[in-house]
Amino acid sequence: MVSRMAFARLAPAFQRASTSAASRRVFPSIRTYATAESEHSMTVREALNMAMEEEMIRDEKVFILGEEVARYNGAYKVTKGLMDKFGEKRVVDTPITEMGFAGIAVGAALQGLRPICEFMTFNFAMQAIDQIVNSAGKTYYMSGGNVPCPVVFRGPNGAAAGVAAQHSQDYAAWYGSIPGLKVISPWSAEDCKGLLKAAIRDPNPIVFLENEMMYGVSFPMSQEAMSDNFLLPIGKAKVEREGSDVTIVAHSKMVTHSMEAADILSKEGIKAEVINLRSIRPLDIDTIKKSVKKTNRQVFDVRLRYFAYGSFRLLIVEGGFPAFGVGSEICAQIVESEAFDYLDAPVERVTGADVPTPYATNLENLSFPDTPLIVKVAKRALYRTN
């Protein structure tokens, strides 16, 4: 418990360090999405904060609970200022007991409130897995649709930088396999605002998987996205970049690598289509199949880690563990559908290493695919390289 408390206090420092030195080293163009031509720009952190504030103003049944969310403004400052605006009855600091406060959130949702339950990291949510999967995920169905459970579980998911094996797991596939849960994995500021607002209003339990490395990244915001009524549909992917040669499917931080890879490929005359998955469950397989048929080279699902697929070429690039991932599921659904007829080659997967994430920086960097690797595999899918 002492180490957990220390982590809570030190997390912002880790975050600042990771978004400066590590981000510049590994993702040199990660902060280039907001442009001078954008009417508005906003960080992912600010977008999440705005979404919660707007929904708390709109609906007095919405409240936030979790470790350090109130007086400390959140371990990553996502809830900054909300206690001052709404008071301690609606922004609630909890003890260090994920099982306990997740259970409180589920109970409150079953009684008609709309709690937002923040986990300092989804690695700690392992302590609350029964509350999320059984109590939240199954009650709506087991009650014959009479008892909804409108709770949002949110927080950072997946690998960050220098936080080692026990704080680096990606839980998209874990929660994505559970009927009754909806699982969201946003990338941009617009994703975060529109999808979090939609999640708070949804009658189902939502697992909202953020990424620590993205919190400080700025993105352009459209005038529509700045509106109080801006919502994005859950279960619908977005084509971030049109292309005709190869399809790259990604979610969360991996969209960054995919966009960078597409830029590099374009210089060699390769037009890559980049799909931002946004939602893990429900999965928008139709958008992927449509792209596969168009490019005839299905490609990547770079999930919070990476996956690649190719239509005529199906490559799975994933930063998560090799076995039983989101990319594996997308691959299976493609193979079981009419899109299989458009594949030109066997499916190839590029994944994170099949080991617990190392703490040593040099080993950690070798554990996950990066932009150059996505470029290499895309070119190999097109028979442009060995």
GROMACS .gro file of C-alpha atoms in nm:
model
  386
    1MET     CA    1   0.000   0.000   0.000
    2VAL     CA    2   0.287   0.234   0.076
    3SER     CA    3   0.426   0.178  -0.272
    4ARG     CA    4   0.083   0.246  -0.423
    5MET     CA    5   0.059   0.575  -0.236
    6ALA     CA    6   0.405   0.670  -0.353
    7PHE     CA    7   0.309   0.585  -0.709
    8ALA     CA    8   0.003   0.808  -0.678
    9ARG     CA    9   0.216   1.104  -0.579
   10LEU     CA   10   0.491   1.038  -0.829
   11ALA     CA   11   0.275   0.950  -1.128
   12PRO     CA   12   0.245   1.306  -1.259
   13ALA     CA   13   0.622   1.339  -1.252
   14PHE     CA   14   0.656   1.014  -1.444
   15GLN     CA   15   0.399   1.139  -1.690
   16ARG     CA   16   0.575   1.469  -1.746
   17ALA     CA   17   0.905   1.294  -1.799
   18SER     CA   18   0.757   1.039  -2.037
   19THR     CA   19   0.580   1.300  -2.249
   20SER     CA   20   0.897   1.502  -2.281
   21ALA     CA   21   1.209   1.290  -2.316
   22ALA     CA   22   1.055   0.954  -2.405
   23SER     CA   23   0.794   1.094  -2.639
   24ARG     CA   24   1.046   1.300  -2.829
   25ARG     CA   25   1.277   1.005  -2.856
   26VAL     CA   26   1.029   0.739  -2.964
   27PHE     CA   27   0.753   0.947  -3.127
   28PRO     CA   28   0.923   1.256  -3.268
   29SER     CA   29   0.610   1.392  -3.439
   30ILE     CA   30   0.358   1.300  -3.172
   31ARG     CA   31   0.278   1.666  -3.093
   32THR     CA   32   0.219   1.789  -3.445
   33TYR     CA   33  -0.154   1.729  -3.490
   34ALA     CA   34  -0.278   2.073  -3.385
   35THR     CA   35  -0.203   2.321  -3.662
   36ALA     CA   36  -0.219   2.695  -3.705
   37GLU     CA   37  -0.510   2.643  -3.943
   38SER     CA   38  -0.716   2.472  -3.675
   39GLU     CA   39  -0.973   2.701  -3.524
   40HIS     CA   40  -0.930   2.528  -3.189
   41SER     CA   41  -0.679   2.287  -3.045
   42MET     CA   42  -0.698   2.087  -2.725
   43THR     CA   43  -0.499   1.821  -2.544
   44VAL     CA   44  -0.646   1.480  -2.480
   45ARG     CA   45  -0.641   1.560  -2.108
   46GLU     CA   46  -0.841   1.880  -2.161
   47ALA     CA   47  -1.092   1.703  -2.385
   48LEU     CA   48  -1.161   1.437  -2.123
   49ASN     CA   49  -1.198   1.703  -1.854
   50MET     CA   50  -1.436   1.905  -2.071
   51ALA     CA   51  -1.649   1.601  -2.149
   52MET     CA   52  -1.695   1.520  -1.781
   53GLU     CA   53  -1.767   1.880  -1.686
   54GLU     CA   54  -2.031   1.920  -1.957
   55GLU     CA   55  -2.205   1.596  -1.861
   56MET     CA   56  -2.200   1.684  -1.491
   57ILE     CA   57  -2.364   2.017  -1.573
   58ARG     CA   58  -2.620   1.848  -1.798
   59ASP     CA   59  -2.712   1.566  -1.559
   60GLU     CA   60  -2.689   1.595  -1.181
   61LYS     CA   61  -2.684   1.213  -1.154
   62VAL     CA   62  -2.331   1.207  -1.300
   63PHE     CA   63  -2.049   1.196  -1.045
   64ILE     CA   64  -1.682   1.094  -1.032
   65LEU     CA   65  -1.503   0.872  -0.784
   66GLY     CA   66  -1.155   0.725  -0.758
   67GLU     CA   67  -0.815   0.762  -0.598
   68GLU     CA   68  -0.688   1.122  -0.584
   69VAL     CA   69  -0.956   1.251  -0.825
   70ALA     CA   70  -1.073   1.538  -0.603
   71ARG     CA   71  -0.824   1.733  -0.392
   72TYR     CA   72  -0.521   1.617  -0.592
   73ASN     CA   73  -0.698   1.678  -0.927
   74GLY     CA   74  -0.625   1.323  -1.043
   75ALA     CA   75  -0.296   1.139  -1.076
   76TYR     CA   76  -0.272   1.267  -1.436
   77LYS     CA   77  -0.475   1.588  -1.375
   78VAL     CA   78  -0.764   1.472  -1.590
   79THR     CA   79  -1.015   1.575  -1.321
   80LYS     CA   80  -0.844   1.907  -1.253
   81GLY     CA   81  -1.079   2.173  -1.117
   82LEU     CA   82  -1.390   1.953  -1.107
   83MET     CA   83  -1.405   1.932  -0.727
   84ASP     CA   84  -1.394   2.311  -0.706
   85LYS     CA   85  -1.686   2.336  -0.949
   86PHE     CA   86  -1.906   2.052  -0.824
   87GLY     CA   87  -1.801   1.985  -0.465
   88GLU     CA   88  -1.688   1.676  -0.280
   89LYS     CA   89  -2.025   1.504  -0.304
   90ARG     CA   90  -1.988   1.471  -0.682
   91VAL     CA   91  -1.609   1.438  -0.706
   92VAL     CA   92  -1.520   1.180  -0.447
   93ASP     CA   93  -1.175   1.077  -0.325
   94THR     CA   94  -1.169   0.708  -0.231
   95PRO     CA   95  -0.939   0.487  -0.027
   96ILE     CA   96  -0.688   0.270  -0.212
   97THR     CA   97  -0.927  -0.017  -0.274
   98GLU     CA   98  -1.029  -0.076  -0.635
   99MET     CA   99  -1.262  -0.358  -0.541
  100GLY     CA  100  -1.435  -0.130  -0.293
  101PHE     CA  101  -1.489   0.184  -0.496
  102ALA     CA  102  -1.565  -0.007  -0.817
  103GLY     CA  103  -1.835  -0.187  -0.620
  104ILE     CA  104  -1.970   0.146  -0.496
  105ALA     CA  105  -1.980   0.271  -0.855
  106VAL     CA  106  -2.168  -0.036  -0.976
  107GLY     CA  107  -2.416  -0.015  -0.688
  108ALA     CA  108  -2.476   0.354  -0.756
  109ALA     CA  109  -2.537   0.280  -1.125
  110LEU     CA  110  -2.785   0.005  -1.040
  111GLN     CA  111  -2.974   0.262  -0.830
  112GLY     CA  112  -3.002   0.506  -1.118
  113LEU     CA  113  -2.695   0.728  -1.083
  114ARG     CA  114  -2.430   0.763  -1.354
  115PRO     CA  115  -2.088   0.718  -1.194
  116ILE     CA  116  -1.754   0.774  -1.366
  117CYS     CA  117  -1.509   0.543  -1.192
  118GLU     CA  118  -1.145   0.641  -1.247
  119PHE     CA  119  -0.867   0.386  -1.209
  120MET     CA  120  -0.520   0.530  -1.164
  121THR     CA  121  -0.425   0.266  -1.420
  122PHE     CA  122  -0.620  -0.028  -1.555
  123ASN     CA  123  -0.347  -0.251  -1.419
  124PHE     CA  124  -0.488  -0.171  -1.074
  125ALA     CA  125  -0.839  -0.252  -1.199
  126MET     CA  126  -0.737  -0.617  -1.179
  127GLN     CA  127  -0.838  -0.583  -0.814
  128ALA     CA  128  -1.192  -0.497  -0.933
  129ILE     CA  129  -1.229  -0.746  -1.217
  130ASP     CA  130  -1.525  -0.922  -1.053
  131GLN     CA  131  -1.712  -0.595  -1.009
  132ILE     CA  132  -1.650  -0.492  -1.371
  133VAL     CA  133  -1.712  -0.825  -1.544
  134ASN     CA  134  -1.976  -0.988  -1.327
  135SER     CA  135  -2.160  -0.718  -1.132
  136ALA     CA  136  -2.154  -0.448  -1.401
  137GLY     CA  137  -2.124  -0.650  -1.720
  138LYS     CA  138  -2.395  -0.907  -1.662
  139THR     CA  139  -2.671  -0.753  -1.449
  140TYR     CA  140  -2.853  -0.582  -1.739
  141TYR     CA  141  -2.885  -0.914  -1.920
  142MET     CA  142  -2.959  -1.124  -1.611
  143SER     CA  143  -3.239  -0.886  -1.513
  144GLY     CA  144  -3.407  -0.929  -1.849
  145GLY     CA  145  -3.321  -0.574  -1.945
  146ASN     CA  146  -3.492  -0.429  -1.637
  147VAL     CA  147  -3.185  -0.312  -1.444
  148PRO     CA  148  -2.938  -0.110  -1.652
  149CYS     CA  149  -2.591  -0.035  -1.517
  150PRO     CA  150  -2.478   0.299  -1.665
  151VAL     CA  151  -2.126   0.315  -1.524
  152VAL     CA  152  -1.808   0.429  -1.698
  153PHE     CA  153  -1.476   0.278  -1.590
  154ARG     CA  154  -1.198   0.500  -1.725
  155GLY     CA  155  -0.823   0.551  -1.686
  156PRO     CA  156  -0.488   0.490  -1.858
  157ASN     CA  157  -0.435   0.154  -2.027
  158GLY     CA  158  -0.137  -0.020  -2.184
  159ALA     CA  159   0.233   0.055  -2.191
  160ALA     CA  160   0.366   0.399  -2.102
  161ALA     CA  161   0.739   0.447  -2.044
  162GLY     CA  162   0.955   0.302  -1.771
  163VAL     CA  163   0.674   0.157  -1.560
  164ALA     CA  164   0.771  -0.209  -1.608
  165ALA     CA  165   0.570  -0.528  -1.634
  166GLN     CA  166   0.299  -0.474  -1.374
  167HIS     CA  167   0.193  -0.133  -1.509
  168SER     CA  168   0.221  -0.191  -1.885
  169GLN     CA  169  -0.056  -0.429  -1.988
  170ASP     CA  170  -0.316  -0.360  -2.253
  171TYR     CA  171  -0.660  -0.476  -2.143
  172ALA     CA  172  -0.852  -0.412  -2.465
  173ALA     CA  173  -0.874  -0.781  -2.551
  174TRP     CA  174  -0.952  -0.878  -2.190
  175TYR     CA  175  -1.260  -0.661  -2.165
  176GLY     CA  176  -1.344  -0.688  -2.533
  177SER     CA  177  -1.422  -1.057  -2.488
  178ILE     CA  178  -1.699  -0.994  -2.233
  179PRO     CA  179  -2.063  -0.978  -2.353
  180GLY     CA  180  -2.240  -0.695  -2.172
  181LEU     CA  181  -1.947  -0.455  -2.170
  182LYS     CA  182  -1.876  -0.186  -2.427
  183VAL     CA  183  -1.506  -0.111  -2.473
  184ILE     CA  184  -1.377   0.217  -2.615
  185SER     CA  185  -1.018   0.301  -2.708
  186PRO     CA  186  -0.992   0.663  -2.828
  187TRP     CA  187  -0.702   0.838  -2.999
  188SER     CA  188  -0.757   1.210  -3.060
  189ALA     CA  189  -0.904   1.488  -2.848
  190GLU     CA  190  -1.225   1.474  -3.052
  191ASP     CA  191  -1.242   1.098  -2.997
  192CYS     CA  192  -1.203   1.144  -2.624
  193LYS     CA  193  -1.462   1.416  -2.587
  194GLY     CA  194  -1.729   1.273  -2.816
  195LEU     CA  195  -1.691   0.913  -2.704
  196LEU     CA  196  -1.667   0.986  -2.330
  197LYS     CA  197  -1.985   1.195  -2.344
  198ALA     CA  198  -2.159   0.915  -2.535
  199ALA     CA  199  -2.031   0.661  -2.281
  200ILE     CA  200  -2.166   0.859  -1.985
  201ARG     CA  201  -2.511   0.872  -2.147
  202ASP     CA  202  -2.514   0.504  -2.246
  203PRO     CA  203  -2.724   0.263  -2.032
  204ASN     CA  204  -2.456  -0.006  -2.051
  205PRO     CA  205  -2.133  -0.041  -1.852
  206ILE     CA  206  -1.844   0.110  -2.049
  207VAL     CA  207  -1.471   0.039  -2.021
  208PHE     CA  208  -1.298   0.354  -2.149
  209LEU     CA  209  -0.931   0.283  -2.220
  210GLU     CA  210  -0.713   0.594  -2.235
  211ASN     CA  211  -0.337   0.613  -2.282
  212GLU     CA  212  -0.098   0.793  -2.050
  213MET     CA  213   0.136   0.892  -2.332
  214MET     CA  214  -0.145   1.072  -2.515
  215TYR     CA  215  -0.273   1.293  -2.232
  216GLY     CA  216  -0.050   1.589  -2.319
  217VAL     CA  217  -0.083   1.563  -2.697
  218SER     CA  218  -0.275   1.844  -2.871
  219PHE     CA  219  -0.517   1.787  -3.158
  220PRO     CA  220  -0.728   2.019  -3.371
  221MET     CA  221  -1.090   2.050  -3.259
  222SER     CA  222  -1.367   2.133  -3.503
  223GLN     CA  223  -1.633   2.387  -3.417
  224GLU     CA  224  -1.879   2.098  -3.389
  225ALA     CA  225  -1.656   1.920  -3.139
  226MET     CA  226  -1.647   2.229  -2.918
  227SER     CA  227  -2.025   2.214  -2.879
  228ASP     CA  228  -2.183   2.092  -2.555
  229ASN     CA  229  -2.390   1.845  -2.757
  230PHE     CA  230  -2.101   1.685  -2.948
  231LEU     CA  231  -2.132   1.306  -2.939
  232LEU     CA  232  -1.962   1.029  -3.136
  233PRO     CA  233  -2.134   0.694  -3.200
  234ILE     CA  234  -1.997   0.401  -3.003
  235GLY     CA  235  -1.905   0.112  -3.231
  236LYS     CA  236  -1.812   0.317  -3.537
  237ALA     CA  237  -1.456   0.343  -3.669
  238LYS     CA  238  -1.318   0.648  -3.850
  239VAL     CA  239  -1.112   0.654  -4.168
  240GLU     CA  240  -0.840   0.901  -4.071
  241ARG     CA  241  -0.664   0.885  -4.407
  242GLU     CA  242  -0.790   0.764  -4.742
  243GLY     CA  243  -0.575   0.525  -4.943
  244SER     CA  244  -0.592   0.263  -5.214
  245ASP     CA  245  -0.287   0.037  -5.173
  246VAL     CA  246  -0.290  -0.094  -4.818
  247THR     CA  247  -0.513  -0.063  -4.512
  248ILE     CA  248  -0.381   0.011  -4.165
  249VAL     CA  249  -0.622  -0.043  -3.877
  250ALA     CA  250  -0.521   0.099  -3.540
  251HIS     CA  251  -0.655   0.225  -3.211
  252SER     CA  252  -0.535   0.451  -2.932
  253LYS     CA  253  -0.168   0.551  -2.947
  254MET     CA  254  -0.102   0.321  -3.239
  255VAL     CA  255  -0.299   0.550  -3.469
  256THR     CA  256  -0.008   0.791  -3.425
  257HIS     CA  257   0.240   0.535  -3.556
  258SER     CA  258   0.006   0.439  -3.839
  259MET     CA  259  -0.034   0.798  -3.955
  260GLU     CA  260   0.342   0.847  -3.942
  261ALA     CA  261   0.393   0.524  -4.138
  262ALA     CA  262   0.140   0.637  -4.398
  263ASP     CA  263   0.330   0.964  -4.442
  264ILE     CA  264   0.655   0.774  -4.500
  265LEU     CA  265   0.492   0.529  -4.740
  266SER     CA  266   0.338   0.812  -4.941
  267LYS     CA  267   0.687   0.936  -5.027
  268GLU     CA  268   0.743   0.605  -5.203
  269GLY     CA  269   0.416   0.625  -5.392
  270ILE     CA  270   0.226   0.391  -5.158
  271LYS     CA  271  -0.121   0.513  -5.060
  272ALA     CA  272  -0.208   0.371  -4.721
  273GLU     CA  273  -0.557   0.394  -4.575
  274VAL     CA  274  -0.557   0.446  -4.198
  275ILE     CA  275  -0.859   0.341  -3.992
  276ASN     CA  276  -0.893   0.460  -3.632
  277LEU     CA  277  -1.084   0.177  -3.467
  278ARG     CA  278  -1.214   0.388  -3.174
  279SER     CA  279  -1.434   0.106  -3.042
  280ILE     CA  280  -1.316  -0.244  -2.949
  281ARG     CA  281  -1.660  -0.375  -2.856
  282PRO     CA  282  -1.875  -0.335  -3.055
  283LEU     CA  283  -1.619  -0.378  -3.331
  284ASP     CA  284  -1.682  -0.197  -3.659
  285ILE     CA  285  -1.575  -0.484  -3.881
  286ASP     CA  286  -1.780  -0.350  -4.173
  287THR     CA  287  -1.556  -0.045  -4.215
  288ILE     CA  288  -1.250  -0.270  -4.215
  289LYS     CA  289  -1.402  -0.509  -4.470
  290LYS     CA  290  -1.500  -0.220  -4.695
  291SER     CA  291  -1.145  -0.087  -4.685
  292VAL     CA  292  -0.998  -0.432  -4.744
  293LYS     CA  293  -1.209  -0.475  -5.055
  294LYS     CA  294  -1.102  -0.132  -5.179
  295THR     CA  295  -0.730  -0.167  -5.117
  296ASN     CA  296  -0.713  -0.540  -5.183
  297ARG     CA  297  -0.442  -0.542  -4.924
  298GLN     CA  298  -0.580  -0.559  -4.575
  299VAL     CA  299  -0.343  -0.447  -4.317
  300PHE     CA  300  -0.286  -0.353  -3.972
  301ASP     CA  301  -0.471  -0.336  -3.658
  302VAL     CA  302  -0.227  -0.146  -3.452
  303ARG     CA  303  -0.406  -0.156  -3.129
  304LEU     CA  304  -0.283   0.019  -2.827
  305ARG     CA  305  -0.004  -0.188  -2.930
  306TYR     CA  306   0.009  -0.297  -3.285
  307PHE     CA  307  -0.148  -0.518  -3.545
  308ALA     CA  308  -0.130  -0.536  -3.916
  309TYR     CA  309  -0.342  -0.693  -4.176
  310GLY     CA  310  -0.365  -0.695  -4.545
  311SER     CA  311  -0.667  -0.744  -4.761
  312PHE     CA  312  -0.488  -0.907  -5.033
  313ARG     CA  313  -0.237  -0.873  -4.758
  314LEU     CA  314  -0.354  -0.908  -4.404
  315LEU     CA  315  -0.088  -0.809  -4.156
  316ILE     CA  316  -0.149  -0.779  -3.788
  317VAL     CA  317   0.071  -0.531  -3.605
  318GLU     CA  318   0.018  -0.516  -3.233
  319GLY     CA  319   0.210  -0.387  -2.935
  320GLY     CA  320   0.023  -0.625  -2.709
  321PHE     CA  321   0.110  -0.985  -2.644
  322PRO     CA  322   0.105  -1.212  -2.951
  323ALA     CA  323  -0.172  -1.445  -2.834
  324PHE     CA  324  -0.547  -1.382  -2.830
  325GLY     CA  325  -0.541  -1.011  -2.907
  326VAL     CA  326  -0.771  -0.760  -3.074
  327GLY     CA  327  -0.583  -0.818  -3.398
  328SER     CA  328  -0.643  -1.191  -3.374
  329GLU     CA  329  -1.017  -1.126  -3.347
  330ILE     CA  330  -1.020  -0.890  -3.643
  331CYS     CA  331  -0.822  -1.144  -3.843
  332ALA     CA  332  -1.068  -1.420  -3.755
  333GLN     CA  333  -1.369  -1.211  -3.854
  334ILE     CA  334  -1.207  -1.119  -4.186
  335VAL     CA  335  -1.125  -1.484  -4.260
  336GLU     CA  336  -1.480  -1.590  -4.171
  337SER     CA  337  -1.636  -1.329  -4.400
  338GLU     CA  338  -1.658  -1.258  -4.770
  339ALA     CA  339  -1.356  -1.031  -4.731
  340PHE     CA  340  -1.142  -1.345  -4.715
  341ASP     CA  341  -1.183  -1.380  -5.092
  342TYR     CA  342  -0.994  -1.051  -5.134
  343LEU     CA  343  -0.683  -1.169  -4.950
  344ASP     CA  344  -0.378  -1.233  -5.167
  345ALA     CA  345  -0.142  -1.380  -4.910
  346PRO     CA  346  -0.139  -1.554  -4.572
  347VAL     CA  347  -0.202  -1.337  -4.270
  348GLU     CA  348   0.113  -1.209  -4.102
  349ARG     CA  349   0.127  -1.072  -3.749
  350VAL     CA  350   0.372  -0.826  -3.596
  351THR     CA  351   0.326  -0.805  -3.221
  352GLY     CA  352   0.484  -0.702  -2.897
  353ALA     CA  353   0.728  -0.943  -2.743
  354ASP     CA  354   0.584  -1.246  -2.568
  355VAL     CA  355   0.739  -1.146  -2.236
  356PRO     CA  356   0.638  -0.927  -1.942
  357THR     CA  357   0.737  -0.570  -2.032
  358PRO     CA  358   1.099  -0.507  -1.927
  359TYR     CA  359   1.193  -0.211  -1.710
  360ALA     CA  360   1.531  -0.149  -1.877
  361THR     CA  361   1.483   0.118  -2.143
  362ASN     CA  362   1.681  -0.061  -2.413
  363LEU     CA  363   1.481  -0.380  -2.365
  364GLU     CA  364   1.152  -0.195  -2.337
  365ASN     CA  365   1.215  -0.025  -2.672
  366LEU     CA  366   1.274  -0.366  -2.828
  367SER     CA  367   0.949  -0.502  -2.685
  368PHE     CA  368   0.709  -0.301  -2.900
  369PRO     CA  369   0.679  -0.236  -3.273
  370ASP     CA  370   0.734   0.120  -3.392
  371THR     CA  371   0.671   0.334  -3.700
  372PRO     CA  372   0.966   0.199  -3.905
  373LEU     CA  373   0.849  -0.156  -3.842
  374ILE     CA  374   0.497  -0.077  -3.963
  375VAL     CA  375   0.650   0.074  -4.277
  376LYS     CA  376   0.865  -0.234  -4.329
  377VAL     CA  377   0.577  -0.478  -4.290
  378ALA     CA  378   0.348  -0.273  -4.515
  379LYS     CA  379   0.612  -0.274  -4.787
  380ARG     CA  380   0.667  -0.645  -4.741
  381ALA     CA  381   0.293  -0.700  -4.780
  382LEU     CA  382   0.318  -0.521  -5.112
  383TYR     CA  383   0.628  -0.717  -5.211
  384ARG     CA  384   0.834  -0.398  -5.202
  385THR     CA  385   1.095  -0.537  -4.962
  386ASN     CA  386   1.209  -0.860  -4.799
   0.00000   0.00000   0.00000
